[in-house]
mmCIF file of C-alpha atoms in Angstrom:
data_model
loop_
_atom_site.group_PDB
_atom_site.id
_atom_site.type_symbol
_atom_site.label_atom_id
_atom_site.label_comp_id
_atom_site.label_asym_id
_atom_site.label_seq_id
_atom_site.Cartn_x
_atom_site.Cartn_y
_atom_site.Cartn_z
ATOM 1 C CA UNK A 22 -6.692 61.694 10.736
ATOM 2 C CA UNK A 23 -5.111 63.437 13.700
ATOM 3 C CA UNK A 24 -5.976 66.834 12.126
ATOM 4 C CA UNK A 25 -9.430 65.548 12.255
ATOM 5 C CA UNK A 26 -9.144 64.744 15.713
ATOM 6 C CA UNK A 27 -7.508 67.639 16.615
ATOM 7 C CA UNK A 28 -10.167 69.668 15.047
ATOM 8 C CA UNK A 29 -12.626 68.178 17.340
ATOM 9 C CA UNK A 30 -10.952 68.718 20.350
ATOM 10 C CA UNK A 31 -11.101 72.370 18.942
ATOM 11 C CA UNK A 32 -14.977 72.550 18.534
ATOM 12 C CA UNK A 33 -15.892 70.903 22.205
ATOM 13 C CA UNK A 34 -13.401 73.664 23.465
ATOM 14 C CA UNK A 35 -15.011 76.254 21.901
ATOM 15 C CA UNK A 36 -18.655 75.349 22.807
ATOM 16 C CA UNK A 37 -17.641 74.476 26.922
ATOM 17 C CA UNK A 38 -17.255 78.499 27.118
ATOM 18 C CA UNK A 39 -20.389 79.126 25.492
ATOM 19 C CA UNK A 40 -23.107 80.369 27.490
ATOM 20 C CA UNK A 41 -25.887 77.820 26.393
ATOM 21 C CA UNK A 42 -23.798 74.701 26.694
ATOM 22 C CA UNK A 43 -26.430 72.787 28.767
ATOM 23 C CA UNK A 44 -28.947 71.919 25.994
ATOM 24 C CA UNK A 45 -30.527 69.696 27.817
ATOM 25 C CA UNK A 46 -32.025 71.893 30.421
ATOM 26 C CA UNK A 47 -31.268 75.303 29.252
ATOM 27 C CA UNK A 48 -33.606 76.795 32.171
ATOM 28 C CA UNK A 49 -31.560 75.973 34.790
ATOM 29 C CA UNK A 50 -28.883 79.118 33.504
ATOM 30 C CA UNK A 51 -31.166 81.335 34.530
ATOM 31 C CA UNK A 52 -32.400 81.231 37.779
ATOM 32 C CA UNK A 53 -31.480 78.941 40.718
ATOM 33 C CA UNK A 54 -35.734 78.793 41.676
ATOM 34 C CA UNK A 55 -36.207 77.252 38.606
ATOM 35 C CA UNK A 56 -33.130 74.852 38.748
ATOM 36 C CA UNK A 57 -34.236 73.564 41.740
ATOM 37 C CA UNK A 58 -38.339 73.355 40.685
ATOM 38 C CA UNK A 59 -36.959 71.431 37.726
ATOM 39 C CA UNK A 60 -34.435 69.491 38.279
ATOM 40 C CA UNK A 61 -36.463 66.417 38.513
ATOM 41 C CA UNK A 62 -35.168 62.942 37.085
ATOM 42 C CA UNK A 63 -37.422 61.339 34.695
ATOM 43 C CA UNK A 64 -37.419 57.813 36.001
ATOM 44 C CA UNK A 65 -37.386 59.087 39.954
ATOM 45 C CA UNK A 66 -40.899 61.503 39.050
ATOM 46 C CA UNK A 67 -42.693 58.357 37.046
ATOM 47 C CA UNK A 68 -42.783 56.136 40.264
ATOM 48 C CA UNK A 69 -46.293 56.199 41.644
ATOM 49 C CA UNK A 70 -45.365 57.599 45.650
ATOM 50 C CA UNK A 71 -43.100 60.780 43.621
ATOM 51 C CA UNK A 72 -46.412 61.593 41.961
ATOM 52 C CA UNK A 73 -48.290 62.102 44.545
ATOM 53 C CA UNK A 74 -45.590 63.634 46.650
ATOM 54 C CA UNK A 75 -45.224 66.148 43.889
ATOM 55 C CA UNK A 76 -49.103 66.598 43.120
ATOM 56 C CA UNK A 77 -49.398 67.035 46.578
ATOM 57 C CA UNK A 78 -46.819 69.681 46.926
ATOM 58 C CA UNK A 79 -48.143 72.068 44.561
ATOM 59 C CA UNK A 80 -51.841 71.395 45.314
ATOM 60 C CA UNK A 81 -53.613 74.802 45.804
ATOM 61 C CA UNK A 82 -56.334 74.907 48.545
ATOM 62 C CA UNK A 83 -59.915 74.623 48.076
ATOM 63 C CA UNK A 84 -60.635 77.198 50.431
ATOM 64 C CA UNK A 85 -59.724 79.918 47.424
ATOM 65 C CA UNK A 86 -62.614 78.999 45.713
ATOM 66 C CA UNK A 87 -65.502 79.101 48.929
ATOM 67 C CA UNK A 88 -66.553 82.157 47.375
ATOM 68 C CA UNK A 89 -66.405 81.929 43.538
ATOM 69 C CA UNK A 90 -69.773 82.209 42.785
ATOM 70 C CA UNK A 91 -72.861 83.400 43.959
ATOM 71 C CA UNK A 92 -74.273 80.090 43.699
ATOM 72 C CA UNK A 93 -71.675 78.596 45.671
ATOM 73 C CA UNK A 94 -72.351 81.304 48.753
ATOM 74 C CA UNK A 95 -76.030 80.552 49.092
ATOM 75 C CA UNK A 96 -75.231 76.998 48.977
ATOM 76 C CA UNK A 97 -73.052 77.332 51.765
ATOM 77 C CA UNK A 98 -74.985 79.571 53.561
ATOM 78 C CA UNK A 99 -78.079 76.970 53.384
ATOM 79 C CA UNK A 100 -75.551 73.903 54.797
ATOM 80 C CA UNK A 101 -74.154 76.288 57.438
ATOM 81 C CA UNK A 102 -77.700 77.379 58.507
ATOM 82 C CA UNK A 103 -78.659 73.731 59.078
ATOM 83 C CA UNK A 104 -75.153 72.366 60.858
ATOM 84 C CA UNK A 105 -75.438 75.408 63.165
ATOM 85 C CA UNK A 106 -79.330 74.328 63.945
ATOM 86 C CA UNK A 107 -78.535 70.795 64.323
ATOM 87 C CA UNK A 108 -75.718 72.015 66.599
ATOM 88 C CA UNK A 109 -77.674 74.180 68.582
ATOM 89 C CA UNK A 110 -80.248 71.300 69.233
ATOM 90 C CA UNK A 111 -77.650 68.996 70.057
ATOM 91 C CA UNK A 112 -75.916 71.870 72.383
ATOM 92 C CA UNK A 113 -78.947 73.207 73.893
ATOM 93 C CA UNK A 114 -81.742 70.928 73.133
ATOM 94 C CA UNK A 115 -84.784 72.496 75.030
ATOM 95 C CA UNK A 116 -83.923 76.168 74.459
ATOM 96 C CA UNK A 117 -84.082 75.581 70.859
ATOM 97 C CA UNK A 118 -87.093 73.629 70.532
ATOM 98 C CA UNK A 119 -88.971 75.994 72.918
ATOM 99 C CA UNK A 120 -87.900 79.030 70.158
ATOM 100 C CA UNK A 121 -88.713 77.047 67.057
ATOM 101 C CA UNK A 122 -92.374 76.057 68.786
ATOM 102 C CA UNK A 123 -92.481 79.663 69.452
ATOM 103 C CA UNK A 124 -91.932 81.288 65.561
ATOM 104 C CA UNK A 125 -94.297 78.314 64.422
ATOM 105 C CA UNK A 126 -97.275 79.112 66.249
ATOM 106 C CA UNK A 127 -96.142 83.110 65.688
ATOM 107 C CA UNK A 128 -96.493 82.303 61.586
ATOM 108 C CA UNK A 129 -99.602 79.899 62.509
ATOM 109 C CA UNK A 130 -101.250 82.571 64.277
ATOM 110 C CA UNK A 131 -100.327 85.386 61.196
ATOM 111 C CA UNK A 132 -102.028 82.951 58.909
ATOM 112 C CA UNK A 133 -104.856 81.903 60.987
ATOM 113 C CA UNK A 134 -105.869 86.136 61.443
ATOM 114 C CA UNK A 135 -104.967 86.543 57.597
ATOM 115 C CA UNK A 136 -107.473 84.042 56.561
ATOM 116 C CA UNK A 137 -110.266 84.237 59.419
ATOM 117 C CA UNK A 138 -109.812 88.286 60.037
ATOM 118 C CA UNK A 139 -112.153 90.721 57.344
ATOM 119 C CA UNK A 140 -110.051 93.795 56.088
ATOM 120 C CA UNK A 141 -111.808 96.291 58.158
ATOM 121 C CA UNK A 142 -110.846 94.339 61.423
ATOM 122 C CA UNK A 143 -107.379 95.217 63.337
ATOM 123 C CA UNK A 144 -104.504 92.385 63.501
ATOM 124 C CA UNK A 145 -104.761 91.325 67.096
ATOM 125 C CA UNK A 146 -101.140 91.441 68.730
ATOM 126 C CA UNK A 147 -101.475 89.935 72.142
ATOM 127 C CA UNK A 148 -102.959 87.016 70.478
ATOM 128 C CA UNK A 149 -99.912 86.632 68.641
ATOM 129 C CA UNK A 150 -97.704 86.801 71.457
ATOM 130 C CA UNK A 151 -100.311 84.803 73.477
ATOM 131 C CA UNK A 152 -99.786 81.916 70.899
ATOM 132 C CA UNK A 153 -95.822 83.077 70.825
ATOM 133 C CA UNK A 154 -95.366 82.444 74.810
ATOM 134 C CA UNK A 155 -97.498 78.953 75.028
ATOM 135 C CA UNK A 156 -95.319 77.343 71.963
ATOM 136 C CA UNK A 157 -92.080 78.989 74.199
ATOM 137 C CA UNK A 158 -93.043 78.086 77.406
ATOM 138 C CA UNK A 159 -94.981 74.917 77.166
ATOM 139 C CA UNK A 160 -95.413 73.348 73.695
ATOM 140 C CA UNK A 161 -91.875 73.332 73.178
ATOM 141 C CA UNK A 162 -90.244 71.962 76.743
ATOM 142 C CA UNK A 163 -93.235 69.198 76.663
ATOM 143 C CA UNK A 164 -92.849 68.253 72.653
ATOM 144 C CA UNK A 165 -88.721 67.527 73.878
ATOM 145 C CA UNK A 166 -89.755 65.718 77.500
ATOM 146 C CA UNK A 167 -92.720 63.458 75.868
ATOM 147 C CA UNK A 168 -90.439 62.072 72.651
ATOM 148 C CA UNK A 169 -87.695 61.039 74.676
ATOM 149 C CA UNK A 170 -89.989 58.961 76.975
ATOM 150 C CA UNK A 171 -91.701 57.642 74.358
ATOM 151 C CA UNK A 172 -87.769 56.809 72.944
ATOM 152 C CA UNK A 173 -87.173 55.185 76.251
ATOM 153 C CA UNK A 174 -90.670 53.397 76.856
ATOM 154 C CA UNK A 175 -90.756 52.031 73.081
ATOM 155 C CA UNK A 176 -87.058 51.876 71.658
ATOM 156 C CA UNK A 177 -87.736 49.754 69.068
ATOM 157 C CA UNK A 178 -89.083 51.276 65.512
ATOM 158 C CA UNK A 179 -91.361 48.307 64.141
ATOM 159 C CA UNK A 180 -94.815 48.475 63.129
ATOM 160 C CA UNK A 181 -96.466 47.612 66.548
ATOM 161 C CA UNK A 182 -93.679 50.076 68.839
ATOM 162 C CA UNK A 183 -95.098 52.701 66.038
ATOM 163 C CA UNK A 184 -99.100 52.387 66.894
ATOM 164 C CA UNK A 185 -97.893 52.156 70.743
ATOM 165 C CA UNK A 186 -96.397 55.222 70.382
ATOM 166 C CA UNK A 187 -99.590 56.661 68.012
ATOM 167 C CA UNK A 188 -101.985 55.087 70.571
ATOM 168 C CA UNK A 189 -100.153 56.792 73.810
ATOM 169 C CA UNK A 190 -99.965 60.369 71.797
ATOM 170 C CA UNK A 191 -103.697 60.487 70.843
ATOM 171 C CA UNK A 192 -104.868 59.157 74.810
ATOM 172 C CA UNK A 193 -102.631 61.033 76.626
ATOM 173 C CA UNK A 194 -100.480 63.691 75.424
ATOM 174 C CA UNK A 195 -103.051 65.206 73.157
ATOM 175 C CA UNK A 196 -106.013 65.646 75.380
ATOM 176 C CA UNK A 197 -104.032 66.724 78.267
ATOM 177 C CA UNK A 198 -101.861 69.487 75.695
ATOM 178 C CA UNK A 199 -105.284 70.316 74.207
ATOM 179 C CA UNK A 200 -107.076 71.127 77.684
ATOM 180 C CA UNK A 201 -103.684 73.394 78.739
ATOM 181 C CA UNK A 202 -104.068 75.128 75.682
ATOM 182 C CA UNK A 203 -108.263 76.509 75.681
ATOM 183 C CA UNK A 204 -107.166 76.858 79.744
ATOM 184 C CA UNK A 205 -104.454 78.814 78.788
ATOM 185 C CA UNK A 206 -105.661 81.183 76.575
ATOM 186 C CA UNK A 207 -109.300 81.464 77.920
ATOM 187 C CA UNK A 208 -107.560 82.968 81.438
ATOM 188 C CA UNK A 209 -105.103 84.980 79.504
ATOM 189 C CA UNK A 210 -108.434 86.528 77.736
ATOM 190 C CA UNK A 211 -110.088 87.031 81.237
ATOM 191 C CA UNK A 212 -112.667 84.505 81.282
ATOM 192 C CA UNK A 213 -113.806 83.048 84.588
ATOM 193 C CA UNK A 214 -113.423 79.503 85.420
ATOM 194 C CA UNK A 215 -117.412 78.470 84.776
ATOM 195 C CA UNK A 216 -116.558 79.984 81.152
ATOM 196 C CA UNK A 217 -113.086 78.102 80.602
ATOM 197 C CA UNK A 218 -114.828 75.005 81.540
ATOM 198 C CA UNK A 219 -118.304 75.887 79.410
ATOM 199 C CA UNK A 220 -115.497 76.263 76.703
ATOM 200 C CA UNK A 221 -113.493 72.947 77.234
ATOM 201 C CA UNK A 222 -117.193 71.403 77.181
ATOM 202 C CA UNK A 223 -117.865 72.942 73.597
ATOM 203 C CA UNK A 224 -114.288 72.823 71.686
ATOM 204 C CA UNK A 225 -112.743 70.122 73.337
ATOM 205 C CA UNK A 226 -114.464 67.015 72.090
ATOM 206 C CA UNK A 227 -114.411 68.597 68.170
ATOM 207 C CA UNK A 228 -111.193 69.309 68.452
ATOM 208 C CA UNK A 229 -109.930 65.884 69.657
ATOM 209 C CA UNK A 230 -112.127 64.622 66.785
ATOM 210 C CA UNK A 231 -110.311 66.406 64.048
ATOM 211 C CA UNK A 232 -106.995 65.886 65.709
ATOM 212 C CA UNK A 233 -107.775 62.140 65.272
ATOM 213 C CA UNK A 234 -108.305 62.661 61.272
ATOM 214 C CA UNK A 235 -104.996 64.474 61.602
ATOM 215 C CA UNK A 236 -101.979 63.500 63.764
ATOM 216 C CA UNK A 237 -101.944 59.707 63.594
ATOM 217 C CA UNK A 238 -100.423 60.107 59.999
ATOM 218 C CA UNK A 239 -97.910 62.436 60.751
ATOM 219 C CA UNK A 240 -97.071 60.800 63.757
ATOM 220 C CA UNK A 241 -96.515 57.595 61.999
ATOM 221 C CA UNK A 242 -93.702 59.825 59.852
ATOM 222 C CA UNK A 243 -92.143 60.877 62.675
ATOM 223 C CA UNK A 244 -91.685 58.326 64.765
ATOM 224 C CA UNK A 245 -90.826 55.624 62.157
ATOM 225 C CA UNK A 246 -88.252 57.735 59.878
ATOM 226 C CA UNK A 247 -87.140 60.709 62.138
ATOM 227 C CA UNK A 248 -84.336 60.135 64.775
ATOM 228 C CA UNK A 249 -85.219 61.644 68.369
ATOM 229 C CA UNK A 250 -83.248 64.146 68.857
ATOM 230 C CA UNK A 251 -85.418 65.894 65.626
ATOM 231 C CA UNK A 252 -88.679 64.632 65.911
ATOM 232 C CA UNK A 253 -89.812 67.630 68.113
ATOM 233 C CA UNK A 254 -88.982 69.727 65.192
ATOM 234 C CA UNK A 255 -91.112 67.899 62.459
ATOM 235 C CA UNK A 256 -93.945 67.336 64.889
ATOM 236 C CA UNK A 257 -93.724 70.939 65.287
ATOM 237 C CA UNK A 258 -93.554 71.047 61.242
ATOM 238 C CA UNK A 259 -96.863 69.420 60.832
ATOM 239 C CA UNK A 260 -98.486 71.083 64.206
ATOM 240 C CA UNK A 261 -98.161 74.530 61.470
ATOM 241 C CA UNK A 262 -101.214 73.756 59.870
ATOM 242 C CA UNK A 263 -102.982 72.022 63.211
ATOM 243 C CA UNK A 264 -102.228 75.127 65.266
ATOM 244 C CA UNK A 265 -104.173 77.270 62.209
ATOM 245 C CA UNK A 266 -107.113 75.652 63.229
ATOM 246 C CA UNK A 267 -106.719 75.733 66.538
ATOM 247 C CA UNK A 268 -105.900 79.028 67.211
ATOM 248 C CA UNK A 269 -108.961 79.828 65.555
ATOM 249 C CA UNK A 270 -110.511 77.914 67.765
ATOM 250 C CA UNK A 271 -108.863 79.762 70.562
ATOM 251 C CA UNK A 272 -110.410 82.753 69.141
ATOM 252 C CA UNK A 273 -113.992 81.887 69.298
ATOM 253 C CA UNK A 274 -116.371 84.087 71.724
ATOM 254 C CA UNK A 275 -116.846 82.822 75.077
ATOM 255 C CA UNK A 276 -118.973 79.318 75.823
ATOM 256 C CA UNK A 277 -121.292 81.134 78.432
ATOM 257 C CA UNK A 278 -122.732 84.108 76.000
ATOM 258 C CA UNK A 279 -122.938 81.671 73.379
ATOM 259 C CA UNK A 280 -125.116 79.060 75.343
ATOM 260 C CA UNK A 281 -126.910 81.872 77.486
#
């Protein structure tokens, strides 16, 4: 029996100087890194806060991936594209309404020469930048002045606020924008003011017509769904198709030799 013993005493000896005595985490002979990385007690890591502290810890950024796929970059670029326009409206309000009027009635005017225009006949620049300047310097300023009154006259968004609103844009603010734009572009052309008003005389009342068939839908849209600070930019959405037509319109010979 005490040889037995003795014998034992022997063997745990023996394996103390070995170098692989700690079976239980053999790992932590090598390095002191991974000691420390995982030297973790079992019980301590299962409690819910240690999990998340640890998950946390080794979490690797997002920001590595931005750029994994192409996919992924035109998606961003489309959501940056749209924060930094809804910035820029927010940040300088009038400037950028008065620009996006401006490219409107620029592709408006393209499409109106592309459809109206034969193939032998020249694209017509200064109309384009005719049309460029009046949806800069007018269209745009007015579209952000006239939607904030109307905010501030009508705040309220139910059904009868809505035809108000409807009701106000077709007496007032279309005529009046109307009339400003055949003035406009008649004296930019050189016509006389007999021949702007001969014109006014023959376009206007059409125009108003069709306008009628027109904007009272699409100003129902905006100002029941859109919030104010955008509506200038859909109104300026649907005016694509509008200012087609009218600056076709625009375009038409003068009142007097027609009439004469």
């Amino acid at each position: 029996m005490s040889g037995s013993l003795r014998r034992n005493v022997s063997i745990i000896r023996l394996l103390k100087n070995q170098p692989f005595t700690n079976f239980t985490n053999p790992i932590n002979r090598f390095h002191p890194f991974l000691r420390n990385q995982t030297h973790i007690p079992t019980r301590e890591f299962l409690r819910f806060p240690n999990v998340v502290r640890k998950v946390r810890e080794y979490e690797i950024s997002p920001t590595l991936f931005t750029f994994s796929s192409s996919s992924s970059t035109a998606s961003f670029g489309k959501v940056g594209f749209v924060g930094w326009y809804l910035g820029m409206v927010k940040s300088w309000p009038i400037l950028t309404k008065s620009v996006t009027s401006s490219f409107i009635y620029i592709a408006a005017d393209v499409s109106s020469q592309t459809i109206s225009n034969s193939s032998s006949e020249p694209y017509d620049l200064v109309r384009t930048l005719r049309m460029a300047g009046y949806g800069m310097l007018i269209l745009g300023p007015s579209l952000h002045f006239w939607f904030n009154l109307m905010s501030k006259l009508f705040p309220k968004r139910d059904l009868m606020t809505i035809l108000k609103k409807m009701a106000m844009g077709q007496l007032l603010y279309g005529p009046v924008m109307t009339i400003v734009f055949f003035s406009m572009n008649a004296h930019l052309q050189g016509e006389s003011s007999e021949e702007i008003v001969a014109r006014l005389k023959r376009d206007l009342l059409p125009t108003m017509l069709n306008g009628v068939m027109y904007w009272p839908f699409c100003d129902f849209i905006t100002f029941r769904f859109i919030p104010v600070h955008l509506q200038s930019l859909v109104s300026n959405s649907f005016s694509y198709l509008w200012t087609v037509y009218m600056t076709y319109m625009a375009s038409l010979g003068k009142a007097a030799a027609i009439t004469s």
